[in-house]
Short mmCIF file of C-alpha atoms in Angstrom, two decimals:
data_model
loop_
_atom_site.label_atom_id
_atom_site.label_comp_id
_atom_site.label_asym_id
_atom_site.label_seq_id
_atom_site.Cartn_x
_atom_site.Cartn_y
_atom_site.Cartn_z
CA MET A 1014 -87.79 -88.90 22.20
CA ARG A 1015 -84.01 -89.51 23.06
CA GLU A 1016 -81.65 -86.65 24.24
CA VAL A 1017 -78.30 -86.99 22.76
CA GLU A 1018 -75.11 -85.99 23.80
CA ALA A 1019 -72.52 -83.27 21.33
CA ARG A 1020 -68.98 -82.02 22.11
CA LEU A 1021 -67.56 -79.33 19.55
CA LYS A 1022 -64.29 -78.62 19.56
CA ILE A 1023 -62.55 -75.67 18.43
CA SER A 1024 -58.55 -75.23 17.50
CA ALA A 1025 -57.71 -71.33 16.73
CA VAL A 1026 -53.76 -70.90 15.46
CA ASP A 1027 -52.35 -67.36 17.44
CA ARG A 1028 -51.27 -64.86 14.59
CA THR A 1029 -51.53 -61.68 17.12
CA GLY A 1030 -48.95 -62.79 19.61
CA LYS A 1031 -45.88 -62.97 18.36
CA VAL A 1032 -46.81 -59.84 16.41
CA LEU A 1033 -46.81 -57.65 19.70
CA ALA A 1034 -44.43 -59.23 21.43
CA ASN A 1035 -42.00 -57.35 18.50
CA ILE A 1036 -43.58 -54.66 18.90
CA GLY A 1037 -43.05 -54.70 22.67
CA ASN A 1038 -39.61 -55.11 22.61
CA LYS A 1039 -39.33 -52.82 19.68
CA LEU A 1040 -40.64 -49.54 22.00
CA LYS A 1041 -38.36 -51.46 24.24
CA ASN A 1042 -35.35 -50.47 22.45
CA VAL A 1043 -36.69 -46.89 21.78
CA ASN A 1044 -36.80 -46.29 25.19
CA ASP A 1045 -33.72 -47.58 25.62
CA ARG A 1046 -32.30 -45.67 23.50
CA ALA A 1047 -33.57 -42.16 24.18
CA VAL A 1048 -33.17 -42.75 27.84
CA GLY A 1049 -29.91 -43.20 26.67
CA PHE A 1050 -29.43 -40.55 24.15
CA ASN A 1051 -30.62 -38.38 27.56
CA ARG A 1052 -28.20 -39.36 29.43
CA THR A 1053 -25.36 -38.48 26.50
CA GLN A 1054 -27.68 -35.24 26.37
CA SER A 1055 -27.01 -34.59 29.73
CA LEU A 1056 -23.41 -35.38 29.73
CA ILE A 1057 -22.94 -32.66 26.43
CA MET A 1058 -24.81 -30.09 28.61
CA SER A 1059 -23.08 -30.82 31.59
CA GLN A 1060 -19.77 -30.51 29.31
CA LEU A 1061 -20.54 -27.42 27.39
CA GLY A 1062 -21.49 -25.76 30.96
CA TYR A 1063 -17.94 -26.62 32.49
CA MET A 1064 -15.79 -25.47 28.90
CA ALA A 1065 -18.08 -22.13 29.01
CA ARG A 1066 -16.47 -21.35 32.49
CA TYR A 1067 -13.62 -21.01 30.70
CA VAL A 1068 -13.89 -20.26 27.16
CA ALA A 1069 -15.12 -16.90 27.21
CA PRO A 1070 -12.20 -15.23 29.73
CA ALA A 1071 -9.82 -17.64 27.93
CA ALA A 1072 -11.59 -15.23 24.71
CA LEU A 1073 -11.87 -12.33 26.21
CA GLY A 1074 -8.19 -12.46 27.75
CA TYR A 1075 -6.94 -13.20 24.50
CA GLU A 1076 -8.87 -9.43 22.92
CA MET A 1077 -7.30 -8.10 26.00
CA VAL A 1078 -4.07 -8.98 25.29
CA ARG A 1079 -5.07 -7.92 21.36
CA ALA A 1080 -5.85 -4.29 23.10
CA THR A 1081 -2.47 -4.13 24.98
CA ASP A 1082 -0.53 -5.07 21.69
CA LYS A 1083 -2.19 -3.05 19.95
CA ALA A 1084 -2.13 0.03 21.78
CA GLY A 1085 1.90 -0.61 22.95
CA ASN A 1086 2.51 -0.70 18.61
CA PHE A 1087 0.50 2.45 18.60
CA GLU A 1088 3.18 4.03 20.94
CA GLU A 1089 5.88 3.23 19.54
CA SER A 1090 4.80 4.72 16.27
CA LEU A 1091 4.32 7.80 18.04
CA PHE A 1092 7.55 7.96 18.79
CA ASN A 1093 9.90 7.41 15.98
CA ILE A 1094 7.66 10.11 14.34
CA GLN A 1095 8.57 12.24 17.79
CA LYS A 1096 12.56 11.39 17.21
CA LYS A 1097 12.10 12.68 13.46
CA SER A 1098 10.13 15.91 14.26
CA ALA A 1099 11.34 16.54 18.23
CA ALA A 1100 7.52 17.23 18.69
CA SER A 1101 6.29 18.20 22.30
CA ALA A 1102 4.05 15.47 24.44
CA GLU A 1103 1.86 18.23 23.42
CA GLN A 1104 1.68 18.25 19.99
CA MET A 1105 2.74 14.25 20.09
CA GLY A 1106 -0.73 13.62 21.69
CA LYS A 1107 -2.80 16.12 19.17
CA LEU A 1108 -1.10 13.53 16.18
CA GLY A 1109 -2.07 10.77 17.53
CA ASP A 1110 -5.75 12.43 17.50
CA GLU A 1111 -5.04 13.14 13.73
CA ILE A 1112 -3.23 9.84 12.99
CA ARG A 1113 -6.88 7.78 14.45
CA SER A 1114 -9.11 10.11 13.10
CA LEU A 1115 -8.08 9.92 9.70
CA ALA A 1116 -8.69 6.06 10.29
CA ARG A 1117 -11.66 6.08 11.53
CA SER A 1118 -12.56 8.25 9.17
CA GLY A 1119 -13.94 7.07 5.63
CA ASP A 1120 -11.76 9.31 3.25
CA VAL A 1121 -8.60 6.48 3.18
CA VAL A 1122 -8.77 2.15 4.00
CA SER A 1123 -4.98 2.21 4.19
CA THR A 1124 -4.73 1.32 7.52
CA MET A 1125 -3.34 3.10 11.25
CA ASP A 1126 -0.11 1.30 11.06
CA GLU A 1127 0.46 2.85 7.27
CA ILE A 1128 -0.98 6.37 8.60
CA ALA A 1129 1.17 5.85 11.45
CA SER A 1130 4.01 5.39 8.37
CA ALA A 1131 2.98 8.08 6.57
CA PHE A 1132 3.36 10.16 9.30
CA GLU A 1133 6.46 9.50 10.04
CA ARG A 1134 7.87 9.63 6.39
CA GLY A 1135 6.15 13.49 7.03
CA ALA A 1136 8.02 14.15 9.89
CA ALA A 1137 11.54 12.37 8.59
CA ALA A 1138 11.43 14.93 5.39
CA GLY A 1139 11.11 17.97 7.78
CA ILE A 1140 6.87 18.49 6.51
CA PRO A 1141 5.87 20.96 9.12
CA LEU A 1142 3.90 19.06 12.34
CA ASP A 1143 0.27 21.03 10.86
CA ASP A 1144 0.82 19.44 7.66
CA LEU A 1145 1.47 15.80 8.47
CA ARG A 1146 -2.03 14.75 8.59
CA ASN A 1147 -2.43 16.52 4.52
CA PHE A 1148 0.95 14.70 3.92
CA ALA A 1149 -0.20 11.24 4.98
CA LYS A 1150 -3.72 11.60 3.83
CA LEU A 1151 -2.25 11.92 0.01
CA SER A 1152 0.39 9.59 1.26
CA VAL A 1153 -2.15 6.71 1.19
CA GLN A 1154 -4.50 8.06 -1.17
CA VAL A 1155 -1.47 7.56 -3.40
CA ALA A 1156 -0.54 4.48 -2.22
CA ASP A 1157 -4.22 2.43 -3.14
CA SER A 1158 -4.13 4.91 -6.92
CA TRP A 1159 -0.14 3.76 -7.53
CA ASP A 1160 -0.34 -0.19 -5.94
CA VAL A 1161 2.50 0.89 -3.10
CA SER A 1162 3.07 1.03 0.69
CA ALA A 1163 1.71 4.13 2.39
CA GLU A 1164 5.79 4.63 3.67
CA ASP A 1165 7.07 4.13 -0.35
CA ALA A 1166 4.43 6.52 -0.95
CA GLY A 1167 5.53 9.03 1.37
CA ASN A 1168 9.16 8.78 0.47
CA PHE A 1169 8.42 9.94 -2.71
CA PHE A 1170 6.44 12.15 -1.89
CA ALA A 1171 9.69 13.54 0.28
CA GLY A 1172 11.88 13.02 -1.94
CA PHE A 1173 9.79 15.14 -4.22
CA ASN A 1174 9.77 17.57 -1.77
CA LYS A 1175 13.21 17.64 -0.50
CA GLY A 1176 14.74 17.04 -4.48
CA LEU A 1177 12.93 19.23 -6.75
CA GLY A 1178 11.67 21.86 -4.17
CA ILE A 1179 8.17 20.71 -4.37
CA PRO A 1180 5.61 22.73 -2.19
CA LEU A 1181 3.01 20.09 -0.47
CA LYS A 1182 -0.10 21.94 -1.64
CA ASP A 1183 1.15 21.43 -5.85
CA MET A 1184 1.67 17.39 -4.59
CA GLN A 1185 -1.27 16.51 -4.44
CA GLN A 1186 -1.52 18.31 -9.25
CA PHE A 1187 2.00 16.74 -9.28
CA ALA A 1188 1.45 13.04 -8.19
CA SER A 1189 -2.00 13.17 -10.74
CA LEU A 1190 0.29 14.18 -13.47
CA ILE A 1191 2.25 11.64 -12.56
CA ASN A 1192 -1.04 9.32 -12.72
CA ASP A 1193 -2.15 10.39 -16.14
CA LEU A 1194 1.35 9.71 -18.03
CA ALA A 1195 0.36 6.66 -16.05
CA ASP A 1196 -2.86 5.98 -18.35
CA SER A 1197 -1.90 7.43 -21.46
CA GLY A 1198 1.28 4.55 -21.30
CA ILE A 1199 2.40 1.35 -20.46
CA SER A 1200 4.83 2.81 -17.68
CA ASP A 1201 3.65 2.46 -14.24
CA GLU A 1202 3.03 5.51 -12.21
CA LYS A 1203 6.00 3.51 -9.49
CA ASP A 1204 7.94 3.31 -12.31
CA ILE A 1205 7.99 6.77 -13.28
CA ALA A 1206 8.40 7.92 -9.96
CA ASP A 1207 10.97 5.60 -8.94
CA PHE A 1208 12.63 7.52 -12.29
CA ILE A 1209 11.44 11.64 -10.30
CA ASP A 1210 13.32 10.07 -7.30
CA ARG A 1211 16.90 9.00 -8.93
CA ALA A 1212 17.18 11.09 -11.55
CA GLY A 1213 15.50 14.28 -10.32
CA ALA A 1214 17.59 16.99 -8.62
CA SER A 1215 19.98 16.49 -11.67
CA LEU A 1216 17.60 17.40 -14.15
CA LYS A 1217 16.15 19.83 -12.00
CA ASN A 1218 20.16 21.53 -11.87
CA PHE A 1219 20.24 20.94 -15.49
CA GLY A 1220 17.16 23.49 -15.62
CA MET A 1221 13.97 21.05 -16.29
CA SER A 1222 10.84 21.86 -14.04
CA PRO A 1223 8.94 19.00 -12.21
CA ASN A 1224 6.82 18.29 -15.27
CA GLU A 1225 9.03 17.70 -17.83
CA ILE A 1226 11.23 15.48 -15.78
CA ALA A 1227 8.48 13.25 -15.00
CA ALA A 1228 7.39 13.33 -19.13
CA TYR A 1229 10.83 11.70 -19.56
CA GLY A 1230 10.85 9.06 -17.16
CA ALA A 1231 7.14 8.16 -18.32
CA ALA A 1232 8.39 8.43 -22.25
CA LEU A 1233 12.20 5.85 -21.67
CA LEU A 1234 9.92 4.00 -19.99
CA ASN A 1235 6.95 3.23 -22.85
CA LEU A 1236 10.24 2.64 -24.67
CA LYS A 1237 11.03 -0.51 -22.75
CA MET A 1238 13.12 1.20 -20.53
CA PRO A 1239 13.93 0.41 -16.98
CA SER A 1240 13.74 3.12 -14.14
CA ASP A 1241 17.21 3.11 -13.00
CA VAL A 1242 18.86 3.08 -16.25
CA ALA A 1243 16.65 5.64 -17.30
CA ALA A 1244 17.23 7.43 -14.57
CA ARG A 1245 21.83 6.85 -15.20
CA ALA A 1246 21.59 7.88 -19.51
CA MET A 1247 19.51 10.66 -18.13
CA ASP A 1248 21.64 11.60 -15.38
CA THR A 1249 25.08 11.19 -17.79
CA VAL A 1250 24.05 12.90 -21.21
CA THR A 1251 22.75 16.07 -18.98
CA GLY A 1252 25.96 16.41 -16.61
CA LYS A 1253 27.60 16.51 -20.29
CA LEU A 1254 25.67 19.43 -22.29
CA LEU A 1255 25.85 21.16 -18.96
CA ALA A 1256 29.49 21.62 -18.68
CA PRO A 1257 30.57 20.87 -22.49
CA GLU A 1258 34.40 22.48 -21.47
CA ASN A 1259 34.04 20.05 -18.48
CA LEU A 1260 34.21 16.90 -21.76
CA GLY A 1261 38.10 15.67 -22.87
CA LYS A 1262 38.82 16.71 -26.47
CA ASN A 1263 36.78 13.71 -28.50
CA ALA A 1264 33.75 13.89 -26.31
CA ARG A 1265 34.44 17.75 -26.76
CA THR A 1266 34.59 17.06 -30.60
CA ALA A 1267 32.09 15.09 -30.90
CA LEU A 1268 29.17 17.51 -29.05
CA GLY A 1269 30.77 20.06 -31.24
CA THR A 1270 29.89 18.38 -34.20
CA ILE A 1271 26.74 17.64 -33.65
CA VAL A 1272 25.22 20.89 -32.23
CA GLY A 1273 27.52 23.45 -33.73
CA ASP A 1274 28.97 26.01 -32.53
CA LEU A 1275 29.44 25.13 -28.60
CA GLY A 1276 29.10 29.14 -27.84
CA LYS A 1277 25.36 29.14 -28.82
CA PHE A 1278 24.37 26.30 -27.61
CA ALA A 1279 25.96 27.22 -23.89
CA LYS A 1280 23.49 29.83 -23.34
CA LEU A 1281 20.25 27.33 -23.59
CA THR A 1282 18.92 26.27 -20.96
CA GLY A 1283 16.71 22.93 -19.71
CA ASN A 1284 14.70 21.54 -21.26
CA GLN A 1285 15.66 23.25 -24.68
CA LYS A 1286 18.98 23.26 -24.46
CA LEU A 1287 18.28 18.72 -24.73
CA LEU A 1288 15.21 19.44 -26.92
CA PHE A 1289 17.97 20.67 -29.20
CA PHE A 1290 20.57 18.25 -29.02
CA LEU A 1291 18.14 15.33 -29.38
CA GLY A 1292 17.00 17.54 -32.88
CA LYS A 1293 20.20 17.73 -34.26
CA VAL A 1294 20.72 13.78 -33.56
CA GLU A 1295 17.21 13.19 -35.40
CA LYS A 1296 19.04 14.02 -38.68
CA LEU A 1297 22.24 12.29 -38.63
CA SER A 1298 23.05 9.31 -40.57
CA SER A 1299 22.49 6.02 -37.99
CA GLN A 1300 26.05 5.24 -38.40
CA LYS A 1301 26.93 8.67 -37.32
CA ARG A 1302 24.86 8.86 -35.01
CA ALA A 1303 26.41 5.77 -33.62
CA SER A 1304 30.54 7.33 -33.61
CA LEU A 1305 29.49 10.18 -32.37
CA LEU A 1306 27.33 9.08 -29.60
CA GLY A 1307 29.87 6.21 -28.64
CA ALA A 1308 32.51 9.81 -28.89
CA LEU A 1309 30.82 11.56 -26.35
CA LEU A 1310 29.19 9.36 -23.52
CA GLY A 1311 31.60 6.86 -24.19
CA GLU A 1312 30.03 2.71 -23.94
CA GLY A 1313 27.57 3.94 -21.45
CA PHE A 1314 24.03 5.06 -22.23
CA ASP A 1315 25.04 5.63 -25.95
CA ASP A 1316 22.52 2.86 -26.74
CA GLU A 1317 19.66 4.30 -24.44
CA ILE A 1318 19.34 8.24 -25.99
CA MET A 1319 19.63 6.59 -29.51
CA ARG A 1320 16.30 5.14 -28.53
CA LEU A 1321 15.78 7.78 -27.07
CA VAL A 1322 16.14 9.76 -30.64
CA SER A 1323 14.66 7.13 -31.79
CA GLY A 1324 10.91 7.88 -29.85
CA SER A 1325 10.96 11.22 -30.21
CA ASP A 1326 7.37 11.11 -31.21
CA GLU A 1327 6.68 9.31 -28.10
CA LEU A 1328 9.00 12.35 -25.61
CA ARG A 1329 6.50 14.92 -27.65
CA ARG A 1330 4.01 13.39 -26.43
CA ASN A 1331 4.90 12.96 -23.08
CA LEU A 1332 6.00 16.60 -22.50
CA GLU A 1333 2.96 18.01 -24.89
CA MET A 1334 0.46 16.51 -21.55
CA ALA A 1335 2.44 18.09 -19.49
CA GLU A 1336 2.43 21.64 -20.98
CA LYS A 1337 -1.58 20.74 -20.65
CA HIS A 1338 -1.38 19.91 -17.00
CA THR A 1339 0.82 23.15 -15.55
CA GLN A 1340 -1.64 25.65 -17.69
CA ASN A 1341 -4.75 23.79 -16.53
CA PRO A 1342 -3.83 21.36 -13.37
CA SER A 1343 -6.12 17.94 -13.47
CA ASP A 1344 -7.04 15.74 -10.37
CA SER A 1345 -6.97 12.64 -11.21
CA ILE A 1346 -5.82 11.01 -8.10
CA ALA A 1347 -9.43 12.45 -6.55
CA GLY A 1348 -10.95 10.74 -8.41
CA VAL A 1349 -9.32 7.61 -8.29
CA SER A 1350 -9.44 7.76 -4.51
CA GLU A 1351 -13.26 8.56 -4.11
CA LYS A 1352 -14.10 5.21 -6.48
CA LYS A 1353 -12.44 3.47 -4.51
CA LEU A 1354 -13.98 4.01 -1.41
CA GLU A 1355 -16.96 3.16 -3.00
CA LEU A 1356 -15.78 -0.97 -3.33
CA PHE A 1357 -17.22 -3.23 -1.26
CA ASN A 1358 -14.07 -4.02 -0.39
CA SER A 1359 -12.93 -0.65 0.93
CA ARG A 1360 -16.03 -0.62 3.15
CA ILE A 1361 -15.15 -3.71 5.08
CA LYS A 1362 -11.18 -2.07 5.47
CA ILE A 1363 -13.22 0.96 6.89
CA MET A 1364 -14.98 -0.63 8.72
CA LYS A 1365 -11.98 -2.54 10.35
CA ASN A 1366 -10.11 0.23 10.28
CA GLN A 1367 -13.23 1.82 12.84
CA LEU A 1368 -13.34 -1.21 15.03
CA ALA A 1369 -9.21 -1.19 14.99
CA ASP A 1370 -9.75 2.23 17.15
CA ILE A 1371 -12.26 0.92 19.31
CA GLU A 1372 -9.29 -1.52 20.33
CA LEU A 1373 -6.94 0.64 20.31
CA SER A 1374 -8.97 2.27 23.00
CA LEU A 1375 -9.33 -0.86 25.19
CA GLY A 1376 -5.85 -0.73 24.98
CA GLN A 1377 -4.80 2.16 25.88
CA ARG A 1378 -7.10 2.01 28.46
CA MET A 1379 -4.93 -0.99 30.11
CA LEU A 1380 -1.44 0.06 29.27
CA PRO A 1381 -1.17 1.63 32.86
CA MET A 1382 -1.74 -1.77 34.23
CA ALA A 1383 0.16 -3.81 31.93
CA GLU A 1384 3.28 -2.01 31.49
CA LYS A 1385 3.03 -1.74 36.10
CA ALA A 1386 2.53 -5.79 36.10
CA VAL A 1387 5.31 -6.07 33.56
CA ARG A 1388 7.47 -4.05 34.93
CA GLY A 1389 7.04 -5.91 38.79
CA PHE A 1390 7.35 -9.60 36.92
CA SER A 1391 10.27 -8.18 35.22
CA LYS A 1392 11.48 -7.06 38.86
CA TYR A 1393 10.77 -10.49 39.75
CA LEU A 1394 12.36 -12.45 37.75
CA ALA A 1395 15.75 -10.07 38.48
CA ASP A 1396 15.65 -10.83 41.88
CA SER A 1397 15.26 -14.51 41.22
CA ASP A 1398 18.14 -14.73 39.22
CA ALA A 1399 20.48 -12.87 42.05
#
């Protein structure tokens, strides 16, 4: 038997080595990036921790400055009220509490500063201290309804109180009439109030009631007459009708031609006298109307009175509204205020007022210390300068 020796040669291609090497390299890169990320994260966190040591005190310091500033402004507002009211320290403490309680009550959306301004307007008008809260509450409610500032509303009511003699207890009804007159036409409440503020005293002296004055203002504004022009026109014509004996010869003759017997005309008063005069002018021809009004009033305001005569239906409509209000007063201001309080934005403002009151409390606690520090630093500066 022969023995045969055989050799087997095997060759293979390594197809996995490169893949495994690539995977290993990628894992290494991932690991390197992870290490780098962890280092960066650690650095960021350490920086944030470092910053936090200063951010919190800075925020607290800022809030302390805000609170102290608010307390200082409130103190100044009370000082301004005291100047105009001559109230004692005890009375001022009570007024301060009333301002704050009204601001956080949820009954109004005006800020504490606006409420304090309304208190100041009332004090300047001589409103009794016990009535200042009601005066201020009405002012800020009307401010929202009429789209004016609380200070402007307070000025209007102070004028109505002094110029027209309207007591505070009747002021809301009068404001509601102005509101109703404006809603029934194209005039704005603030323009009617401005007319009353300008012409009210002279028209009251002529014999008109506050409600009649408001009706004339609304009618003239609805006839596209600016409030200041309307007020001057009414002041001029009523002044001439009130004292015919002071008129010049031509003006007196013109008035006699319009109204007839001046003796009988003189016995009429107020709105009755003016309506009689306007009714007589309305019956004249356009040419004679222009001629006689020109002689009576001169170049000024004859056009405005002719416009009022032409719009006599509008005047009568507003006077009728005023008469109905006198018999059965509305309270539309309260209704508007209640509806506005239901709005989301109003709730937000009320919440801000309540937060502001908390901030004020904090500021009032810190104010004595802040004042002492300021005085000390001021003394140091004064000594250094010397």
